[in-house]
Coordinates of C-alpha atoms and ligand atoms in Angstrom, one line a residue:
M1 CA 0.2 0.3 0.0
C2 CA 1.4 3.3 -0.6
G3 CA -0.2 7.2 -0.2
I4 CA -1.2 9.1 -3.4
I5 CA -1.6 12.5 -3.7
G6 CA -2.4 15.1 -6.7
T7 CA -3.2 18.6 -8.1
I8 CA -3.8 20.9 -10.2
G9 CA -3.6 24.7 -10.3
Y10 CA -1.9 25.2 -7.0
P11 CA 0.5 27.7 -7.1
D12 CA 3.2 25.8 -6.1
A13 CA 2.5 22.3 -6.3
A14 CA 5.8 20.6 -5.7
D15 CA 5.4 21.9 -2.2
A16 CA 1.5 21.1 -1.4
L17 CA 2.5 17.7 -3.2
L18 CA 5.4 17.1 -0.4
Q19 CA 3.5 18.2 2.3
G20 CA 0.7 15.7 1.5
L21 CA 3.5 13.0 1.1
R22 CA 4.5 13.9 4.3
R23 CA 1.1 13.7 5.9
L24 CA 1.1 10.2 3.6
E25 CA 3.7 8.6 5.2
Y26 CA 2.5 6.3 7.5
R27 CA 1.6 4.5 4.6
G28 CA 4.7 3.3 3.4
Y29 CA 8.4 4.3 3.2
D30 CA 10.3 2.8 0.5
S31 CA 10.8 5.2 -1.9
A32 CA 9.0 8.5 -2.7
G33 CA 8.5 10.1 -5.8
I34 CA 6.4 13.6 -8.3
A35 CA 6.0 14.2 -11.2
L36 CA 4.9 17.6 -12.5
Q37 CA 3.1 18.5 -15.9
K38 CA 5.8 20.6 -17.7
D39 CA 5.5 21.7 -21.8
A40 CA 4.4 19.1 -23.6
G41 CA 5.5 16.0 -21.0
F42 CA 6.5 15.5 -17.1
A43 CA 9.3 16.8 -15.1
V44 CA 10.1 13.7 -12.1
R45 CA 11.8 13.1 -9.2
R46 CA 12.3 10.5 -7.6
A47 CA 14.7 9.1 -4.7
V48 CA 14.6 5.9 -2.7
G49 CA 14.1 5.6 1.5
K50 CA 12.3 7.4 3.2
L51 CA 10.5 11.3 1.9
N52 CA 13.5 13.2 3.4
A53 CA 15.0 11.8 0.3
L54 CA 13.2 13.1 -2.0
A55 CA 12.9 16.4 -0.4
G56 CA 16.9 16.4 -1.0
V57 CA 16.7 15.6 -4.5
M58 CA 13.8 18.4 -5.0
H59 CA 16.0 20.9 -3.0
E60 CA 19.1 20.3 -5.1
S61 CA 16.6 20.6 -8.5
P62 CA 13.2 22.5 -7.3
L63 CA 10.6 21.7 -9.7
H64 CA 8.0 24.8 -10.7
G65 CA 4.1 24.1 -11.7
T66 CA 0.6 24.2 -11.1
T67 CA -0.5 20.4 -11.7
G68 CA 0.9 17.4 -10.2
I69 CA 1.2 14.1 -8.4
G70 CA 3.3 12.1 -5.6
H71 CA 3.2 8.9 -4.1
T72 CA 5.1 7.6 -1.2
R73 CA 5.5 3.8 -1.9
W74 CA 5.0 0.7 0.4
A75 CA 6.6 -2.1 -1.8
T76 CA 4.5 -5.2 -3.2
H77 CA 5.3 -6.1 -6.8
G78 CA 9.2 -5.7 -7.6
E79 CA 12.1 -4.3 -4.9
V80 CA 12.9 -1.0 -3.7
N81 CA 14.6 0.7 -5.9
L82 CA 14.4 3.8 -8.2
A83 CA 13.1 2.1 -10.8
N84 CA 10.3 0.9 -9.0
A85 CA 9.3 4.7 -7.4
H86 CA 6.1 5.9 -8.8
P87 CA 4.7 8.1 -10.3
M88 CA 5.5 5.4 -13.4
M89 CA 5.4 6.5 -16.8
S90 CA 4.6 6.1 -20.3
G91 CA 7.4 8.0 -22.1
D92 CA 6.3 11.4 -21.9
R93 CA 2.4 10.9 -22.5
V94 CA 1.5 9.7 -19.0
A95 CA 2.6 9.4 -15.1
V96 CA 0.4 7.4 -13.2
V97 CA 0.8 7.3 -9.2
H98 CA -1.4 3.6 -7.9
N99 CA -2.2 2.7 -3.8
G100 CA -3.3 -0.8 -4.4
I101 CA -2.4 -4.4 -6.3
I102 CA -3.3 -4.9 -9.8
E103 CA -3.8 -8.7 -9.7
N104 CA -3.9 -9.4 -13.7
H105 CA -0.8 -7.2 -14.3
R106 CA 1.3 -10.1 -15.5
I107 CA -1.3 -10.8 -18.6
L108 CA -1.7 -7.2 -19.0
R109 CA 1.8 -6.8 -19.5
D110 CA 2.3 -9.9 -21.7
T111 CA -0.5 -8.1 -23.7
L112 CA 1.2 -4.8 -23.9
T113 CA 4.7 -6.1 -24.0
A114 CA 3.5 -7.3 -27.4
K115 CA 2.0 -4.0 -28.7
G116 CA 5.3 -3.2 -28.8
Y117 CA 5.5 -0.8 -25.1
Q118 CA 8.8 -1.2 -22.5
F119 CA 8.6 -1.6 -19.5
Q120 CA 11.3 0.0 -17.2
S121 CA 10.0 -1.4 -13.5
Q122 CA 8.9 -4.2 -12.0
T123 CA 5.6 -3.0 -10.7
D124 CA 2.1 -3.6 -11.5
T125 CA 1.7 0.1 -11.4
E126 CA 3.2 0.1 -15.2
V127 CA 0.8 -1.4 -16.9
L128 CA -1.6 1.1 -15.8
A129 CA 0.6 3.7 -17.4
H130 CA 0.7 2.0 -21.1
L131 CA -2.4 1.0 -20.6
F132 CA -3.4 4.7 -20.6
A133 CA -1.2 5.5 -23.1
D134 CA -3.2 3.1 -25.4
A135 CA -6.0 3.9 -24.2
L136 CA -5.9 7.5 -25.4
D137 CA -5.3 6.8 -28.7
H138 CA -8.3 6.0 -29.8
A139 CA -10.2 7.6 -26.6
P140 CA -12.4 10.8 -27.4
S141 CA -11.6 12.2 -24.1
L142 CA -9.4 11.2 -20.9
M143 CA -13.3 10.7 -18.9
A144 CA -13.5 7.7 -22.1
A145 CA -9.9 6.7 -22.0
T146 CA -10.1 6.2 -18.0
E147 CA -13.5 3.9 -18.5
V148 CA -11.3 1.8 -21.6
V149 CA -8.5 1.0 -18.5
I150 CA -10.7 0.1 -15.8
A151 CA -12.7 -2.2 -17.8
Q152 CA -9.2 -4.3 -17.8
I153 CA -8.1 -4.2 -14.9
E154 CA -8.7 -6.4 -11.8
G155 CA -7.5 -6.0 -8.0
A156 CA -7.6 -2.9 -5.4
Y157 CA -6.3 -0.1 -6.7
A158 CA -6.7 3.9 -6.4
F159 CA -4.6 5.9 -8.9
A160 CA -4.4 9.5 -10.2
V161 CA -2.9 9.9 -14.1
M162 CA -1.5 13.1 -15.7
A163 CA -1.4 12.4 -19.6
A164 CA 0.4 15.0 -21.5
D165 CA -2.7 15.2 -23.9
Y166 CA -5.0 16.6 -21.2
P167 CA -3.0 19.1 -19.4
D168 CA -5.8 20.7 -17.9
Q169 CA -7.3 17.6 -16.5
L170 CA -6.6 14.3 -13.8
A171 CA -7.9 11.1 -14.3
I172 CA -8.8 9.2 -10.5
A173 CA -10.6 5.8 -10.0
R174 CA -11.1 3.7 -6.6
Q175 CA -11.4 0.4 -5.8
A176 CA -11.3 -1.0 -2.4
S177 CA -8.4 1.4 -1.6
P178 CA -9.2 4.8 -0.6
L179 CA -9.5 8.0 -2.5
A180 CA -10.4 11.2 -1.7
I181 CA -10.9 14.7 -3.5
G182 CA -10.3 17.9 -2.2
L183 CA -11.9 21.6 -3.0
S184 CA -10.9 25.1 -2.6
D185 CA -11.7 28.4 -4.6
D186 CA -8.8 27.9 -7.5
A187 CA -7.5 24.5 -7.3
M188 CA -8.4 20.8 -7.8
F189 CA -6.5 17.9 -5.1
V190 CA -6.4 14.8 -4.5
G191 CA -5.3 12.3 -2.0
S192 CA -5.4 8.8 -0.6
D193 CA -7.4 10.7 2.5
A194 CA -8.3 14.3 3.9
I195 CA -5.5 14.7 6.0
A196 CA -3.1 14.3 3.1
M197 CA -4.6 17.5 2.0
G198 CA -5.1 19.3 5.1
D199 CA -3.0 21.8 4.4
V200 CA -4.3 23.3 1.8
T201 CA -8.3 22.7 2.0
Q202 CA -11.0 21.3 4.5
R203 CA -14.0 20.7 1.7
V204 CA -13.6 17.3 0.9
M205 CA -15.8 14.4 -1.2
F206 CA -14.8 11.1 -0.5
L207 CA -15.3 9.1 -3.1
K208 CA -17.1 5.4 -2.9
D209 CA -15.8 2.2 -4.6
G210 CA -16.2 2.0 -8.1
D211 CA -16.2 5.6 -8.6
Y212 CA -13.8 7.3 -10.9
G213 CA -13.7 10.2 -12.8
V214 CA -11.7 13.6 -14.1
L215 CA -10.2 16.5 -12.1
S216 CA -10.0 19.9 -13.8
R217 CA -8.7 23.0 -11.8
Q218 CA -12.7 24.1 -11.3
D219 CA -14.7 21.0 -12.0
V220 CA -15.3 17.5 -10.5
A221 CA -16.7 14.9 -12.8
I222 CA -17.3 11.2 -11.0
K223 CA -19.1 8.1 -12.5
D224 CA -20.0 5.3 -10.2
A225 CA -19.1 1.8 -10.8
K226 CA -22.0 1.5 -13.4
G227 CA -21.1 4.4 -15.1
Q228 CA -23.6 7.1 -14.0
I229 CA -23.1 10.3 -12.9
A230 CA -22.6 10.5 -9.7
N231 CA -22.6 13.0 -7.0
R232 CA -20.6 12.6 -3.8
D233 CA -21.0 15.1 -0.8
V234 CA -19.1 17.3 0.3
T235 CA -17.9 17.0 3.8
I236 CA -16.0 19.9 6.0
V237 CA -13.6 17.9 7.6
A238 CA -11.8 19.2 11.1
A239 CA -9.1 22.0 10.6
N240 CA -5.6 19.8 10.3
P241 CA -3.8 19.9 13.6
G242 CA -0.9 20.7 11.4
L243 CA 2.3 18.1 11.3
V244 CA 2.6 16.6 14.7
T245 CA 6.2 17.4 16.1
K246 CA 8.0 15.2 18.5
E247 CA 8.0 17.8 21.1
G248 CA 11.9 17.3 22.3
Y249 CA 11.3 13.4 22.5
H250 CA 13.8 11.0 21.0
H251 CA 11.0 9.7 18.3
F252 CA 7.4 9.8 17.8
M253 CA 7.2 6.6 19.7
E254 CA 8.7 7.4 22.7
K255 CA 6.4 10.7 22.9
E256 CA 3.7 8.6 22.3
I257 CA 4.3 6.0 25.1
H258 CA 4.1 9.0 27.0
E259 CA 1.2 10.3 25.8
Q260 CA -1.0 7.6 26.8
P261 CA -2.1 8.8 30.7
D262 CA -3.8 11.5 28.5
T263 CA -4.9 9.6 25.9
V264 CA -6.7 7.2 28.0
M265 CA -8.3 10.0 29.9
H266 CA -9.6 11.9 26.8
T267 CA -11.1 9.0 25.6
L268 CA -12.8 8.0 28.5
G269 CA -13.6 11.4 29.1
A270 CA -15.5 10.9 25.4
F271 CA -17.5 8.2 27.2
T272 CA -18.2 9.3 30.6
D273 CA -21.3 11.1 31.2
A274 CA -21.4 14.6 33.7
D275 CA -21.7 12.3 36.9
G276 CA -19.2 10.0 35.4
A277 CA -20.6 7.3 34.3
F278 CA -19.8 5.2 31.5
A279 CA -22.1 6.2 28.4
L280 CA -22.0 5.2 24.9
P281 CA -21.9 8.1 22.0
Q282 CA -24.8 6.2 20.8
E283 CA -26.8 3.3 21.6
V284 CA -26.0 0.0 21.7
N285 CA -28.6 -2.9 22.6
F286 CA -26.4 -5.6 24.2
A287 CA -29.0 -7.3 26.1
D288 CA -30.4 -8.6 22.8
M289 CA -27.0 -9.7 21.7
T290 CA -25.8 -13.7 21.3
G291 CA -22.5 -12.8 20.1
L292 CA -20.4 -10.4 18.7
A293 CA -16.9 -10.7 16.7
Y294 CA -14.2 -8.6 17.1
L295 CA -12.5 -8.1 13.6
A296 CA -9.1 -6.8 13.4
A297 CA -5.2 -7.0 12.3
G298 CA -1.8 -6.2 13.8
T299 CA -1.9 -4.7 17.4
S300 CA -5.3 -4.0 17.0
Y301 CA -6.5 -7.8 16.5
I302 CA -4.4 -7.8 20.5
A303 CA -6.3 -5.6 21.7
G304 CA -9.4 -7.4 20.5
L305 CA -8.8 -10.7 22.2
I306 CA -8.0 -8.6 25.6
G307 CA -11.6 -6.9 25.1
R308 CA -12.7 -10.4 24.4
Y309 CA -11.9 -11.2 27.7
W310 CA -13.8 -8.8 29.2
M311 CA -16.2 -9.1 27.5
E312 CA -17.1 -12.6 28.1
E313 CA -15.9 -12.5 32.1
L314 CA -18.3 -8.9 32.6
A315 CA -20.9 -9.4 30.2
D316 CA -21.4 -13.3 29.3
L317 CA -21.3 -12.3 26.0
P318 CA -19.5 -15.0 23.4
V319 CA -17.0 -13.0 21.6
V320 CA -15.1 -14.3 18.5
T321 CA -11.7 -11.9 18.0
E322 CA -10.3 -12.6 15.0
I323 CA -7.7 -11.7 12.1
A324 CA -9.6 -10.4 9.9
S325 CA -7.5 -11.4 6.7
E326 CA -8.6 -15.0 8.1
F327 CA -11.9 -13.9 9.0
R328 CA -13.2 -13.0 5.6
Y329 CA -11.9 -15.9 3.8
R330 CA -12.5 -19.1 6.0
H331 CA -16.5 -18.9 5.5
P332 CA -17.0 -18.1 9.3
S333 CA -20.3 -18.8 11.0
Y334 CA -22.3 -15.8 11.8
R335 CA -25.8 -16.9 13.0
Q336 CA -24.9 -16.1 16.4
I337 CA -23.2 -13.1 15.5
S338 CA -25.3 -9.7 16.2
L339 CA -22.7 -7.3 15.6
A340 CA -19.4 -7.2 13.8
M341 CA -16.9 -4.5 15.1
G342 CA -14.0 -3.7 13.5
I343 CA -11.0 -2.1 15.4
S344 CA -8.5 -0.1 13.9
Q345 CA -6.7 2.8 14.5
S346 CA -6.4 4.1 11.2
G347 CA -9.9 2.7 10.0
E348 CA -8.1 1.7 6.7
S349 CA -6.4 -1.3 7.0
L350 CA -7.9 -3.1 3.9
D351 CA -8.0 -6.5 5.7
T352 CA -10.4 -5.0 8.1
L353 CA -12.5 -3.2 6.5
M354 CA -13.1 -6.4 4.3
A355 CA -14.5 -8.4 6.7
L356 CA -16.8 -5.9 8.0
R357 CA -18.2 -5.6 4.3
Y358 CA -18.4 -9.1 4.4
M359 CA -20.2 -9.4 7.4
A360 CA -22.3 -6.5 6.2
D361 CA -23.0 -8.6 3.2
K362 CA -24.7 -11.5 5.1
G363 CA -26.9 -9.1 6.9
V364 CA -25.0 -8.6 10.0
D365 CA -24.6 -5.6 12.1
T366 CA -21.0 -3.3 12.2
A367 CA -19.0 -1.0 13.8
A368 CA -16.4 0.4 13.9
L369 CA -13.5 1.3 16.7
V370 CA -10.9 3.9 15.2
N371 CA -9.0 7.0 15.8
V372 CA -9.6 8.2 12.6
E373 CA -13.7 9.9 12.2
T374 CA -13.2 10.6 8.5
S375 CA -11.6 7.3 8.0
T376 CA -13.3 4.3 5.5
M377 CA -14.5 2.4 8.2
A378 CA -16.0 5.0 10.4
R379 CA -17.8 5.6 7.3
E380 CA -18.9 2.7 5.8
A381 CA -19.5 0.6 8.9
S382 CA -23.7 0.7 10.3
G383 CA -21.8 3.1 13.1
Y384 CA -18.7 3.6 14.7
L385 CA -16.7 4.5 17.9
L386 CA -14.0 7.3 18.1
T387 CA -10.5 6.6 20.3
R388 CA -9.6 9.9 21.4
A389 CA -5.5 9.1 21.0
G390 CA -4.7 12.2 18.4
P391 CA -2.5 11.3 15.0
E392 CA -0.2 8.5 15.9
I393 CA 3.0 9.0 13.8
G394 CA 5.1 6.0 15.3
V395 CA 4.5 2.7 12.7
A396 CA 4.3 0.6 15.9
S397 CA 0.8 1.3 17.8
T398 CA 0.9 2.5 21.3
K399 CA -1.2 5.0 22.3
S400 CA -4.1 4.0 19.9
Y401 CA -4.0 0.8 21.0
M402 CA -4.5 2.0 25.1
A403 CA -7.4 3.9 23.7
Q404 CA -8.7 0.8 22.3
L405 CA -8.3 -1.2 25.5
T406 CA -10.0 1.4 27.5
V407 CA -13.1 1.6 24.8
L408 CA -13.1 -2.2 25.1
L409 CA -13.2 -2.0 28.7
V410 CA -16.1 0.3 28.6
L411 CA -18.3 -1.9 26.3
A412 CA -17.9 -4.7 28.3
T413 CA -19.0 -3.0 31.4
V414 CA -21.8 -1.0 30.2
A415 CA -22.4 -4.8 28.2
G416 CA -22.8 -6.4 31.4
H417 CA -25.4 -3.8 33.2
Q418 CA -27.3 -3.7 30.5
R419 CA -27.3 -7.8 30.5
G420 CA -27.7 -7.8 34.5
I421 CA -24.9 -9.5 34.8
L422 CA -22.8 -6.9 36.7
S423 CA -24.6 -4.8 39.7
D424 CA -24.8 -1.0 40.5
K425 CA -22.1 -1.4 43.1
R426 CA -19.4 -3.2 40.5
R427 CA -20.0 -1.0 37.1
L428 CA -19.3 1.8 39.6
E429 CA -16.2 -0.1 40.8
I430 CA -14.9 -0.5 37.6
E431 CA -15.7 3.4 36.5
Q432 CA -13.4 4.3 39.3
M433 CA -10.9 1.8 38.4
L434 CA -10.7 2.7 34.9
A435 CA -10.7 6.6 36.6
R436 CA -7.4 5.7 38.2
V437 CA -5.3 3.9 35.0
P438 CA -3.9 7.3 33.7
R439 CA -2.6 8.1 36.8
L440 CA -1.3 3.9 36.8
I441 CA 0.7 4.1 33.6
G442 CA 2.0 7.1 34.5
E443 CA 3.9 5.6 37.6
A444 CA 4.5 2.5 35.4
M445 CA 6.7 4.6 33.2
A446 CA 9.0 4.4 36.6
A447 CA 10.1 1.3 35.4
T448 CA 12.3 2.1 32.9
S449 CA 15.0 2.7 35.4
A450 CA 14.8 -1.4 35.8
I451 CA 14.5 -1.6 32.3
K452 CA 17.6 0.0 31.4
Q453 CA 19.5 -2.8 33.3
I454 CA 17.9 -5.6 31.1
V455 CA 18.1 -4.0 28.1
P456 CA 21.8 -4.5 26.8
R457 CA 21.7 -8.4 27.6
L458 CA 18.1 -8.5 25.2
A459 CA 19.7 -6.7 22.5
Q460 CA 22.2 -9.3 21.8
A461 CA 19.7 -12.1 22.4
R462 CA 18.8 -13.7 18.4
S463 CA 15.3 -14.9 19.9
C464 CA 13.3 -14.3 23.3
L465 CA 9.8 -15.8 24.2
Y466 CA 7.2 -14.4 26.2
L467 CA 4.7 -15.7 28.8
G468 CA 1.5 -14.8 29.8
R469 CA -1.8 -16.4 31.1
G470 CA -5.4 -15.0 31.1
T471 CA -5.6 -11.1 29.4
L472 CA -1.8 -11.1 30.0
Y473 CA -1.4 -14.0 27.2
P474 CA -2.5 -11.3 24.4
V475 CA -0.1 -8.8 26.3
A476 CA 3.1 -10.9 26.2
M477 CA 1.3 -11.4 22.5
E478 CA 2.0 -7.7 22.2
G479 CA 5.5 -7.7 23.8
A480 CA 6.7 -10.1 21.3
L481 CA 5.3 -8.2 18.3
K482 CA 6.8 -4.8 19.6
L483 CA 9.7 -6.4 19.9
K484 CA 10.2 -8.2 16.7
E485 CA 9.1 -5.1 14.7
L486 CA 11.7 -2.8 16.1
S487 CA 14.8 -4.7 17.0
Y488 CA 14.1 -7.2 14.3
I489 CA 14.6 -9.8 17.2
H490 CA 12.7 -12.9 17.0
A491 CA 10.1 -13.4 19.7
E492 CA 7.1 -15.5 20.1
A493 CA 4.6 -15.1 23.0
Y494 CA 2.9 -18.3 24.8
A495 CA -0.1 -19.2 27.1
S496 CA 2.2 -20.2 29.7
G497 CA -0.1 -23.2 30.0
E498 CA 1.0 -24.2 26.8
M499 CA 5.1 -23.9 27.7
K500 CA 4.9 -27.9 28.2
H501 CA 2.7 -28.9 25.2
G502 CA 5.8 -27.9 22.9
P503 CA 7.7 -24.4 23.2
I504 CA 9.9 -25.2 26.5
A505 CA 12.0 -27.4 24.3
L506 CA 13.2 -24.3 22.9
I507 CA 14.9 -23.4 26.0
E508 CA 18.2 -23.5 26.5
D509 CA 21.1 -21.5 28.2
G510 CA 20.5 -18.0 28.2
L511 CA 17.5 -18.1 26.3
P512 CA 15.4 -14.3 27.4
V513 CA 11.6 -15.5 28.7
V514 CA 10.0 -13.0 29.7
A515 CA 7.3 -13.7 32.0
L516 CA 4.0 -11.2 33.1
L517 CA 2.5 -11.6 36.0
T518 CA 0.0 -9.9 38.0
D519 CA -2.0 -10.8 41.3
D520 CA -4.7 -12.8 40.2
E521 CA -6.1 -16.2 40.1
H522 CA -3.8 -17.8 37.7
L523 CA -0.1 -16.8 39.6
L524 CA 0.6 -19.8 41.3
K525 CA 0.7 -21.4 38.1
S526 CA 2.4 -18.6 36.5
I527 CA 5.2 -18.6 38.6
S528 CA 5.4 -22.3 38.3
N529 CA 5.9 -22.1 34.6
V530 CA 9.0 -19.6 35.2
L531 CA 10.2 -21.9 37.4
E532 CA 9.7 -24.6 34.8
A533 CA 12.1 -22.3 32.7
K534 CA 14.6 -21.6 34.7
A535 CA 15.7 -24.6 35.6
R536 CA 15.7 -24.9 31.9
G537 CA 18.3 -22.3 32.0
A538 CA 16.0 -19.4 30.6
D539 CA 17.4 -15.9 31.1
V540 CA 13.9 -15.2 32.9
I541 CA 12.6 -11.5 33.3
I542 CA 9.5 -10.9 35.4
I543 CA 7.2 -7.9 34.6
A544 CA 4.8 -7.5 37.3
T545 CA 2.3 -5.6 38.9
E546 CA 4.5 -5.1 42.9
S547 CA 2.6 -7.8 45.0
A548 CA 3.3 -10.5 41.9
A549 CA 6.8 -9.6 41.9
Q550 CA 6.9 -10.5 45.4
K551 CA 5.4 -13.5 45.1
A552 CA 7.7 -14.4 42.2
R553 CA 10.9 -13.1 44.8
D554 CA 9.8 -15.3 47.3
E555 CA 9.2 -18.8 44.9
I556 CA 11.9 -18.1 42.3
G557 CA 14.8 -16.5 44.2
G558 CA 18.1 -15.7 42.4
L559 CA 16.1 -13.0 40.1
N560 CA 18.5 -10.0 41.1
G561 CA 17.9 -7.0 39.0
N562 CA 15.4 -8.8 36.4
I563 CA 12.1 -7.9 37.6
I564 CA 10.4 -5.0 36.2
T565 CA 7.8 -4.1 38.6
V566 CA 4.4 -1.9 38.2
P567 CA 2.2 0.0 40.7
D568 CA -0.3 -2.7 41.8
C569 CA -3.8 -3.1 40.6
D570 CA -6.5 -5.1 39.8
A571 CA -6.4 -8.0 37.7
L572 CA -9.0 -6.3 35.6
I573 CA -7.0 -3.2 34.7
A574 CA -3.6 -5.3 34.9
P575 CA -3.2 -5.9 31.4
M576 CA -3.1 -1.7 30.2
V577 CA -1.2 -1.0 33.3
L578 CA 1.3 -4.1 32.3
S579 CA 1.5 -3.2 28.5
L580 CA 3.5 -0.2 29.3
P581 CA 6.6 -2.2 30.6
I582 CA 6.4 -3.8 27.2
Q583 CA 5.9 -1.4 25.3
C584 CA 8.8 0.4 26.8
L585 CA 11.5 -2.6 26.8
A586 CA 11.0 -3.3 23.1
Y587 CA 11.7 0.9 22.4
M588 CA 15.0 0.9 24.8
T589 CA 15.7 -2.4 23.1
A590 CA 15.9 -1.0 19.4
V591 CA 17.4 2.7 20.5
H592 CA 19.9 0.4 22.1
K593 CA 20.4 -1.4 18.6
G594 CA 20.0 1.4 16.7
T595 CA 17.3 0.4 14.6
D596 CA 14.9 2.8 12.9
V597 CA 12.1 3.2 15.5
D598 CA 9.3 5.0 14.3
Q599 CA 9.6 3.5 10.8
P600 CA 10.6 0.4 11.2
R601 CA 12.1 -2.0 7.7
N602 CA 9.5 -3.2 5.7
L603 CA 6.9 -1.9 7.5
A604 CA 4.0 0.9 7.1
K605 CA 1.8 2.6 9.4
S606 CA -1.5 1.6 7.7
V607 CA -1.9 -1.8 5.3
T608 CA -4.2 -1.1 2.5
V609 CA -3.6 -4.2 0.8
E610 CA -4.1 -7.8 1.1
Ligands
G6P701 C1 0.2 -2.0 10.8 C2 0.8 -1.4 11.9 C3 0.4 -1.6 13.1 C4 -1.2 -1.8 13.3 C5 -1.5 -2.6 12.1 C6 -3.0 -2.4 12.1 O1 0.6 -3.1 10.7 O2 2.1 -1.6 11.4 O3 1.3 -1.0 14.2 O4 -1.3 -2.4 14.6 O5 -1.3 -2.1 10.9 O6 -3.7 -1.0 11.5 P1 -5.4 -0.5 11.9 O7 -5.1 0.8 11.3 O8 -5.9 -0.8 11.3 O9 -4.5 -0.5 13.5

């Protein structure tokens, strides 16, 4: 997946495109490029690597013009190199930026090659450029050429195309990948999301799947999937907060970890009435529900796993939490599912979006728990709930995960009360408990001094195990995921009780085993599992609440400095509090290793391809 941007008529198009790409860098950062209309063709600048590399190229060799397109790439087809960086050209006739995957690109490539088109890249996108050139030979207009092209392509796409024959127009289309048009008095914009155009306009038109059309400086002509003229509403989006800065922190991730107390407070504020009682912004009837599905990817999936424990414990409502990319293809039984909720920071992850659409097609109610109000999921689902994490820039999710947990615990509590499982008193206790979380996670940050001692050793490891039980099992999964993605150390999480069914065979002298403990009904069993690992030579690292840590010291012994503690808290909220040290452990290990914490290799903030 990638980010695309375009403009017609903006006085300094190169600057607007570069600023737009900065806001889109969350969608990929393997390479970037910009093409501007120039004389009878185009001027193009491209660079491999993060956007700063392109900014450097443009500084050396500036572009001037009012019409252009830009792209930031996350490689799908073809390695990361200059030849595969967009915009893709067909000679000096067509320039294309594309997000998505053209699934039948091989067949099209063969056909176009047979016609004499020469391919310069390994990308699927280049077929689009040549298809346009080919269509323009015969089509009477850019709109007609677009129709010819989209009739031939299969897959997911959002694209913007400049044709030298039509210097005052941009062709655009979307299918499964998002695309929005930005309108201003004397220029027109197109971008993968509204945020990309936030510097230049707040008037945005969101396209629907199958939409395509042609933009000119003052006009938008859109047709729907059936080829009928479509009128899409213009929405006024919230003023853009401006480019987010690190505010003195070394990395966005460090800043976002520190913002978590505020994130929980803001999110909770939006789900609490004047008396401090949990209240949902929209009425949800949990009482009649027979089942819930939480569908998500990555860290949002892990939040959904924790949400499942909460919903089943507090509301006796069965939940399936499933990886969205699996769910939609396995023909799941959905009859008992009353509501399918997509959990997604961005609201754009394609698999989650598709899983929601799958459920909507089956007639199941859908909802989205998102951090971006203008996102596709928020717009498409029957209802949405908003986390208040603010813009999250670090690719590895931290504060939006914490905000998701906040809402998921609120939902479970409200559901439990509605369904008569939770008394008024218990509901009040949970409300008070959650209100303490911002303070507790603030205090949990003090654990960093203990983490510092452990980091140099962990950074040497080639592999690492994380263990947890109950809600701490998904937290262990999040710990392993964070360590993998940030510091490139192989890490796996296991439910502690599952250790002896296989993974224990991995334990050899010095293998780091990170065990998560809280003072819950599992504590003694979990400690036994740690003892089993230690007896076999594991380098045990305990992350625990104070009292659980004390018990671990008593029972295990010989742990020396290998204990990271957080304040005592009720076991219900322990997954939130214990998430802090596992984030910090991964962050500090990555910093120690010198990896790119905010933009780890091969990843993207929002995955909009399958
Ligand atoms: C990517 C990001 C993860 C994120 C996941 C789901 O893989 O790198 O940090 O958790 O996508 O994203 P979403 O926006 O749907 O929560």
